């Protein structure tokens, strides 16, 4: 073991295996120390990407021509449309959104079964915003020790000033977060102007106020308590993990017996593991737990304790990975080596060879271990749902017709004996351009139609101009001469066509007439 001195940090976990807290214990404040390392850098990157997407997306423009909004992502509640870049979804096409949610769900199963609670540790909004709030806190109040001193110290002008600035910036972040949300529901530049000048609808201000309050409270004040007490996801995820899922693990098979005074212990003939009980892993943990107590519901697998411990191992000249992403099966195999198959307490001598390196029998992680039948089943289902959605999207109709037959009266006998039926015909032009749609009767011998409000003599065909991205409702009367009537209920088609794009749709309707006299 190296003779390098490792600083021991006074850090108590908020809950430990030795002293379990009662369920309703008062909150112990956590002051996470800044971690450095590859996982921390990865988390910075994920944080920048996710926050960037959230705050900037409403400002992206997408040219859809003069008849549709040019905001790339827009939930247009007033016109009941959802725009996602080149995709426009009408209310009756909401199954696309349902399909995307199904894909997100299956994706979450896939990720959790392979790399554990990666969602919680890296991309969950609660994790990302708490990280952001902690950046502000550290920048203003300092790292862990300075924050603890400030918190425990008396209220002074300096403390009041620092706390005021910190909370003011937190509120600004919360306002920006709530503000960004409403921009997804209206043209962002216009709405920003309205909000600033006081001309926006009350619901916009209420939404910003509610989201400001929740962001500030959850991200700044409650932090880890949201994950531990409010979120159901930790409970659900536990059911998705198996012995081949990666989780952040303290490898006690090489860490125990832990010792703060390894040299003395070795000189006294005691065996010691790699853990020097420096508490660096506890000090950086945003959840305030000690990963050495084993898997815990509170652990969001952010891997910051891995970074902290790797720094310590580097200083000691030991292999990194005393805390690592491991599978339960690897952990169990290594524990069997360290305990000679469970016949004795952990013996560090059993996991190392004569050269002091980890023994050959020690299992190490490699990517192939997490790709197993279950992973491929999730991948296959996810891909099939995705391909199905893509096919439905590419092949969907942008021109539709729906017809409603008048219920009362079912038919009218005119003075010349001919029969007339009334219909409500709905033409859906689902592209952002005006179209002239030809409505034609198909079948129903001798029948002709008139359209209320259209100045055109009775005919079998009529041209209707439909505005871009709109539904047009027509009152249509179909008349059939008495001598052509071929039964009490005849089927025929309303055919709608756009000659310019060659798109068409057909609706099969029924023409009712009196029962023939026997
Ligand atoms: S124990 Fe480690 S991985 Fe778990 S929350 Fe704490 S720092 Fe993150
Ligand atoms: S696991 Fe690593 S960081 Fe944690 S106390 Fe032991 S040596 Fe220190």
XYZ file of C-alpha atoms and ligand atoms in Angstrom:
534
model
C 0.000 0.000 0.000
C 1.285 3.478 -0.899
C 2.399 5.809 1.883
C 0.522 8.794 0.403
C -1.600 10.625 2.979
C -5.249 10.743 2.068
C -7.339 13.508 3.559
C -10.132 12.131 5.686
C -13.346 14.082 5.250
C -15.800 14.427 8.101
C -18.901 13.274 6.269
C -21.799 11.432 7.801
C -24.356 9.788 5.520
C -27.899 11.012 6.108
C -28.958 7.393 6.441
C -26.678 4.467 7.060
C -26.860 0.705 7.365
C -25.799 0.915 11.012
C -28.245 3.639 12.041
C -31.417 3.594 9.980
C -33.376 6.827 10.177
C -37.078 6.697 11.044
C -39.331 7.403 8.069
C -40.347 10.837 9.331
C -36.896 12.032 10.436
C -36.167 15.735 10.000
C -34.073 16.518 6.953
C -30.311 16.591 7.405
C -28.747 19.199 5.158
C -26.412 17.883 2.472
C -23.471 19.901 1.164
C -22.091 17.828 -1.735
C -18.415 18.382 -2.461
C -17.418 19.131 -6.034
C -16.317 15.957 -7.806
C -13.852 15.755 -10.669
C -13.463 12.917 -13.111
C -14.833 11.346 -16.230
C -18.369 10.788 -14.917
C -18.561 14.357 -13.675
C -17.434 15.600 -17.101
C -20.027 13.393 -18.763
C -22.687 14.807 -16.452
C -21.655 18.383 -17.360
C -22.051 17.466 -21.014
C -25.475 15.867 -20.510
C -26.548 18.846 -18.424
C -25.505 21.319 -21.123
C -27.298 19.326 -23.831
C -30.546 18.755 -21.906
C -30.805 22.338 -20.625
C -29.880 23.643 -24.079
C -32.631 21.570 -25.672
C -35.196 22.697 -23.114
C -34.451 26.425 -23.177
C -33.643 26.846 -26.884
C -36.087 24.531 -28.692
C -39.027 27.007 -28.734
C -36.775 29.514 -30.514
C -35.979 27.194 -33.427
C -37.788 28.183 -36.625
C -39.090 25.838 -39.334
C -40.463 27.208 -42.587
C -43.870 25.663 -43.334
C -44.958 28.309 -45.808
C -47.255 31.304 -45.294
C -50.220 29.340 -43.914
C -48.655 27.568 -40.915
C -46.614 28.680 -37.897
C -42.851 28.730 -38.372
C -41.992 27.458 -34.898
C -40.177 24.116 -35.124
C -41.820 22.596 -32.027
C -45.239 23.944 -31.152
C -48.268 22.635 -29.289
C -50.907 24.834 -30.916
C -53.788 24.339 -28.495
C -55.974 27.022 -30.112
C -55.935 25.258 -33.493
C -55.514 21.792 -32.007
C -52.277 20.964 -33.826
C -48.908 19.631 -32.729
C -45.925 20.639 -34.861
C -42.640 18.777 -34.594
C -40.287 20.033 -37.293
C -41.613 18.521 -40.547
C -44.372 16.560 -38.792
C -47.804 18.040 -38.178
C -50.199 16.046 -36.034
C -53.952 16.577 -35.973
C -56.060 15.603 -32.937
C -57.286 12.375 -34.603
C -53.645 11.408 -35.215
C -52.737 11.542 -31.556
C -51.764 7.886 -31.754
C -48.384 9.097 -33.082
C -47.764 10.830 -29.777
C -48.997 7.712 -27.953
C -46.555 5.684 -30.094
C -43.689 8.006 -29.151
C -44.611 7.610 -25.478
C -44.625 3.811 -25.911
C -41.153 4.072 -27.487
C -39.966 6.255 -24.603
C -41.309 3.690 -22.119
C -39.640 0.749 -23.858
C -36.448 2.812 -24.204
C -36.503 3.391 -20.463
C -36.912 -0.374 -19.856
C -33.973 -0.993 -22.208
C -31.716 1.565 -20.537
C -32.651 0.510 -17.001
C -32.176 -3.211 -17.641
C -28.699 -2.567 -19.060
C -27.185 0.454 -17.303
C -29.480 0.721 -14.281
C -30.844 4.067 -13.157
C -29.011 6.088 -15.812
C -32.170 8.154 -16.289
C -32.099 9.220 -12.617
C -28.372 9.877 -12.525
C -27.946 11.843 -15.727
C -31.076 13.033 -17.511
C -33.973 13.295 -15.057
C -35.018 16.982 -14.876
C -34.811 16.860 -11.076
C -31.172 15.708 -11.262
C -30.265 18.245 -13.947
C -31.849 21.232 -12.193
C -30.466 20.272 -8.762
C -27.025 20.122 -10.417
C -27.608 23.569 -11.902
C -28.719 25.004 -8.558
C -25.652 23.444 -6.900
C -23.378 25.119 -9.466
C -24.823 28.466 -8.396
C -24.548 27.592 -4.716
C -20.882 26.577 -5.039
C -20.024 29.640 -7.096
C -21.440 31.951 -4.425
C -20.871 30.162 -1.121
C -17.868 27.970 -1.941
C -17.335 24.216 -1.842
C -18.492 21.846 0.857
C -16.479 23.066 3.886
C -17.137 26.750 3.202
C -20.861 26.076 2.818
C -21.013 24.083 6.035
C -19.166 26.855 7.899
C -21.487 29.467 6.440
C -24.574 27.451 7.299
C -23.514 26.790 10.870
C -22.221 30.322 11.465
C -24.305 33.203 12.822
C -26.266 35.497 10.559
C -23.900 38.260 9.459
C -24.102 40.868 6.719
C -21.880 38.648 4.554
C -24.065 35.578 5.093
C -27.211 37.575 4.409
C -25.660 38.985 1.229
C -24.479 35.598 -0.065
C -27.791 33.924 0.671
C -29.743 36.771 -0.950
C -27.680 36.590 -4.137
C -27.938 32.792 -4.252
C -31.706 32.718 -3.828
C -32.153 35.582 -6.288
C -30.247 33.640 -8.969
C -32.210 30.497 -8.129
C -35.453 32.433 -8.604
C -34.186 33.777 -11.942
C -33.392 30.234 -13.103
C -36.842 29.116 -11.928
C -38.531 31.971 -13.807
C -36.561 31.137 -16.964
C -37.589 27.497 -16.581
C -41.281 28.306 -16.190
C -41.006 30.900 -18.939
C -39.443 28.457 -21.391
C -42.316 26.036 -20.860
C -45.032 28.418 -22.056
C -43.081 29.169 -25.247
C -43.835 25.631 -26.412
C -47.530 26.578 -26.607
C -47.417 29.790 -28.660
C -45.157 31.663 -31.029
C -42.182 32.271 -28.711
C -41.077 35.776 -29.835
C -44.672 37.061 -29.852
C -45.469 35.534 -26.467
C -42.260 36.899 -24.935
C -43.248 40.395 -26.061
C -46.740 39.948 -24.646
C -45.467 38.592 -21.340
C -42.992 41.440 -20.901
C -45.525 44.135 -21.812
C -48.254 42.599 -19.652
C -50.425 41.663 -22.612
C -50.299 37.865 -22.317
C -53.268 35.763 -21.236
C -53.593 35.193 -17.453
C -52.997 31.467 -17.936
C -49.467 32.255 -19.197
C -48.596 34.160 -16.009
C -50.214 31.504 -13.803
C -48.227 28.744 -15.564
C -44.948 30.657 -15.189
C -45.714 31.325 -11.513
C -46.544 27.678 -10.755
C -43.466 26.356 -12.582
C -41.239 28.984 -10.977
C -42.449 27.923 -7.540
C -42.037 24.186 -8.227
C -38.590 24.578 -9.840
C -37.308 26.725 -6.975
C -38.781 24.442 -4.310
C -37.837 21.080 -5.857
C -34.458 22.077 -7.306
C -33.243 24.517 -4.670
C -34.891 23.579 -1.382
C -36.054 19.965 -1.447
C -33.401 18.478 -3.743
C -32.720 14.826 -2.789
C -35.999 14.598 -0.865
C -37.925 14.662 -4.138
C -36.090 11.509 -5.277
C -36.263 9.753 -1.920
C -39.822 10.507 -0.848
C -41.863 11.800 -3.794
C -40.737 9.970 -6.915
C -42.217 6.527 -7.596
C -39.557 5.723 -10.179
C -36.883 4.321 -7.783
C -39.428 1.759 -6.597
C -40.459 0.803 -10.131
C -36.922 0.606 -11.475
C -35.845 -1.866 -8.847
C -38.215 -4.338 -10.512
C -36.470 -3.900 -13.888
C -32.972 -4.699 -12.712
C -31.509 -8.173 -12.745
C -28.131 -9.693 -11.965
C -26.738 -8.494 -15.323
C -27.764 -4.839 -14.950
C -25.063 -2.293 -14.234
C -25.335 -0.469 -10.929
C -22.921 1.691 -8.967
C -21.326 -0.780 -6.573
C -18.848 -0.594 -3.732
C -16.614 -3.599 -4.301
C -16.188 -4.609 -0.699
C -14.569 -7.832 -1.886
C -11.450 -5.686 -2.445
C -12.213 -2.758 -0.139
C -12.714 -4.553 3.176
C -11.544 -4.649 5.853
C -11.387 -0.883 5.497
C -8.772 0.922 7.525
C -7.845 4.537 8.183
C -4.446 3.433 9.368
C -3.444 0.831 6.831
C 0.266 0.981 7.632
C -0.272 0.373 11.339
C -2.771 -2.379 10.637
C -0.398 -4.100 8.217
C 2.495 -3.757 10.665
C 0.319 -5.374 13.328
C -0.270 -8.301 10.978
C -3.869 -7.436 10.082
C -5.016 -7.674 6.510
C -6.473 -4.516 5.022
C -8.542 -3.837 1.944
C -8.250 -0.930 -0.450
C -10.725 1.355 1.301
C -8.942 3.898 3.484
C -12.229 5.131 4.934
C -11.554 8.663 3.708
C -15.271 9.422 3.172
C -14.569 11.130 -0.149
C -17.362 9.044 -1.685
C -19.830 10.200 0.985
C -18.798 13.855 0.712
C -19.531 14.113 -3.026
C -22.821 12.218 -2.928
C -25.734 14.537 -3.780
C -28.063 12.105 -2.011
C -25.948 12.141 1.145
C -25.584 8.369 1.375
C -22.676 5.993 1.815
C -22.460 3.614 -1.133
C -20.416 1.275 1.056
C -23.669 0.366 2.804
C -24.716 -1.445 -0.384
C -27.499 -0.818 -2.905
C -29.941 1.758 -1.635
C -33.169 3.215 -2.928
C -31.697 6.711 -2.511
C -28.800 6.065 -4.903
C -29.510 7.727 -8.242
C -26.367 6.141 -9.775
C -24.837 9.480 -10.674
C -21.410 7.822 -10.315
C -19.825 10.837 -8.610
C -18.642 8.540 -5.820
C -16.780 6.550 -8.507
C -14.936 9.699 -9.558
C -14.135 10.594 -5.952
C -12.836 7.149 -5.108
C -10.832 6.858 -8.340
C -8.914 9.992 -7.324
C -8.079 8.315 -4.024
C -7.064 5.056 -5.705
C -4.836 6.978 -8.138
C -3.048 8.617 -5.217
C -2.606 5.255 -3.534
C -1.343 3.648 -6.724
C -4.184 1.117 -6.673
C -6.402 0.067 -9.548
C -9.360 2.335 -10.110
C -12.795 0.846 -9.577
C -13.062 0.229 -5.831
C -16.433 1.835 -6.477
C -17.518 1.036 -10.017
C -20.377 0.222 -12.332
C -20.719 -3.545 -11.815
C -23.245 -6.261 -12.370
C -24.520 -8.286 -9.454
C -23.270 -11.482 -11.118
C -19.688 -10.128 -11.365
C -19.885 -8.819 -7.814
C -21.071 -12.196 -6.505
C -18.344 -14.049 -8.415
C -15.668 -11.743 -7.006
C -17.103 -11.984 -3.523
C -16.908 -15.775 -3.792
C -13.193 -15.424 -4.617
C -12.614 -13.016 -1.713
C -14.369 -15.274 0.794
C -13.138 -18.617 -0.570
C -16.650 -19.524 -1.626
C -18.290 -17.981 1.419
C -16.310 -20.043 3.905
C -14.600 -17.103 5.630
C -14.613 -13.339 6.022
C -13.338 -11.191 3.138
C -9.615 -11.771 2.769
C -7.869 -9.150 0.585
C -5.036 -11.614 0.081
C -7.337 -13.855 -1.969
C -8.174 -11.212 -4.562
C -4.571 -10.262 -5.285
C -1.696 -12.212 -6.753
C 1.883 -12.289 -5.543
C 2.655 -9.115 -7.503
C -0.097 -7.259 -5.643
C -2.312 -7.042 -8.734
C -5.917 -8.204 -8.899
C -5.937 -11.983 -9.346
C -6.740 -13.572 -12.709
C -9.976 -15.066 -11.383
C -11.459 -11.608 -10.730
C -14.336 -10.805 -13.097
C -14.143 -7.457 -14.883
C -16.868 -5.623 -16.724
C -17.053 -5.714 -20.460
C -19.838 -4.491 -22.693
C -20.927 -7.924 -23.969
C -22.170 -8.805 -20.473
C -25.022 -6.326 -20.485
C -26.224 -7.309 -23.978
C -28.326 -10.385 -23.364
C -31.599 -11.879 -24.615
C -33.690 -9.420 -22.609
C -31.785 -6.467 -24.061
C -32.351 -7.669 -27.614
C -36.066 -8.267 -26.962
C -36.439 -4.646 -25.788
C -34.384 -3.416 -28.743
C -36.478 -5.418 -31.205
C -39.794 -4.177 -29.784
C -38.492 -0.607 -29.707
C -37.305 -0.821 -33.310
C -40.561 -2.407 -34.515
C -42.679 0.284 -32.861
C -40.391 2.937 -34.360
C -40.571 1.455 -37.858
C -44.343 1.086 -37.557
C -44.673 4.743 -36.615
C -42.364 5.783 -39.422
C -44.343 3.787 -41.969
C -47.638 5.198 -40.681
C -46.158 8.687 -40.874
C -44.839 8.335 -44.400
C -47.961 6.679 -45.778
C -50.605 8.732 -43.956
C -53.270 10.606 -45.910
C -53.268 14.382 -45.902
C -56.729 14.549 -47.448
C -59.728 12.983 -45.745
C -63.486 12.946 -46.035
C -65.992 12.067 -43.321
C -69.737 11.946 -43.903
C -72.674 12.041 -41.532
C -76.126 11.088 -42.854
C -79.049 13.179 -41.548
C -80.803 11.131 -38.894
C -84.103 12.933 -39.102
C -85.578 12.931 -41.663
C -83.827 9.960 -43.250
C -85.182 11.023 -46.646
C -87.581 13.505 -48.182
C -89.991 12.718 -51.064
C -90.070 15.762 -53.352
C -93.129 16.944 -55.346
C -91.863 15.256 -58.546
C -91.516 11.926 -56.697
C -87.731 11.986 -56.529
C -86.022 11.171 -53.209
C -83.620 13.484 -51.430
C -81.151 12.655 -48.604
C -79.166 15.188 -46.578
C -75.526 14.749 -45.485
C -72.919 16.669 -43.525
C -69.645 16.216 -45.435
C -66.379 17.131 -43.715
C -63.333 17.754 -45.911
C -59.978 17.734 -44.122
C -57.155 19.516 -45.901
C -54.200 18.574 -43.723
C -51.461 20.463 -45.555
C -50.535 24.114 -45.027
C -51.657 25.128 -48.532
C -55.090 25.924 -50.006
C -56.510 23.150 -52.173
C -59.355 22.776 -54.632
C -61.026 19.514 -53.790
C -63.371 17.790 -56.224
C -66.252 15.990 -54.517
C -67.893 13.396 -56.766
C -70.782 10.960 -56.399
C -69.840 7.427 -57.365
C -72.659 4.912 -57.889
C -76.294 5.757 -57.107
C -77.608 5.828 -60.648
C -79.019 9.127 -61.848
C -78.347 10.930 -58.574
C -77.124 14.520 -58.423
C -76.172 16.793 -55.567
C -76.344 20.395 -54.456
C -74.126 22.011 -51.825
C -75.589 24.699 -49.593
C -73.815 28.009 -50.117
C -72.207 26.958 -53.423
C -73.638 28.709 -56.429
C -73.649 25.783 -58.830
C -76.479 23.851 -60.489
C -77.240 20.311 -59.454
C -74.469 17.982 -60.640
C -72.632 14.765 -59.790
C -69.429 16.647 -59.074
C -68.554 19.882 -57.305
C -65.281 21.760 -56.755
C -64.679 23.131 -53.251
C -61.856 25.432 -52.159
C -60.539 24.385 -48.756
C -58.294 26.680 -46.750
C -54.832 25.501 -45.731
C -54.690 23.189 -42.758
C -58.428 23.413 -42.201
C -61.550 21.332 -42.017
C -64.433 22.425 -44.248
C -67.968 21.344 -43.401
C -70.533 21.109 -46.246
C -74.294 20.585 -46.226
C -74.928 18.307 -49.196
C -78.303 17.198 -50.576
C -78.318 14.182 -52.891
C -81.414 13.673 -55.073
C -82.292 10.562 -57.043
C -85.166 10.414 -59.545
C -87.982 8.083 -58.464
C -87.535 5.742 -61.437
C -83.850 5.142 -60.537
C -84.430 4.209 -56.888
C -83.252 0.618 -56.454
C -84.124 -0.146 -52.850
C -84.706 1.256 -49.391
C -80.960 1.534 -48.649
C -78.460 1.930 -51.485
C -74.707 2.274 -50.984
C -72.710 4.832 -52.901
C -69.414 6.688 -52.536
C -68.401 10.251 -51.902
C -65.037 10.485 -53.688
C -62.798 13.466 -52.913
C -59.749 14.249 -55.023
C -57.036 16.855 -55.263
C -56.103 16.818 -58.945
C -52.868 18.711 -58.254
C -51.385 16.224 -55.806
C -53.360 13.136 -56.972
C -54.445 12.534 -53.378
C -57.920 11.138 -52.849
C -60.201 9.586 -50.270
C -63.509 7.730 -50.412
C -66.408 7.510 -47.995
C -69.116 4.892 -48.524
C -72.505 6.315 -47.548
C -76.087 5.066 -47.645
C -78.981 6.584 -49.565
C -82.329 5.895 -47.930
C -85.697 5.711 -49.676
C -89.207 4.532 -48.725
C -89.771 0.753 -48.662
C -91.126 -0.267 -52.078
C -94.891 -1.022 -52.048
C -95.476 -4.822 -52.552
S -23.987 6.717 -3.846
Fe -22.707 7.374 -5.554
S -23.910 6.931 -7.376
Fe -25.288 6.824 -5.616
S -26.185 8.860 -5.517
Fe -24.409 8.860 -4.160
S -22.706 9.594 -5.420
Fe -24.366 9.050 -6.811
S -14.695 3.789 -0.958
Fe -13.057 5.042 -1.785
S -13.711 7.161 -1.487
Fe -15.015 5.877 -0.243
S -14.056 5.899 1.763
Fe -13.246 4.111 0.713
S -11.422 4.828 -0.292
Fe -12.519 6.650 0.327
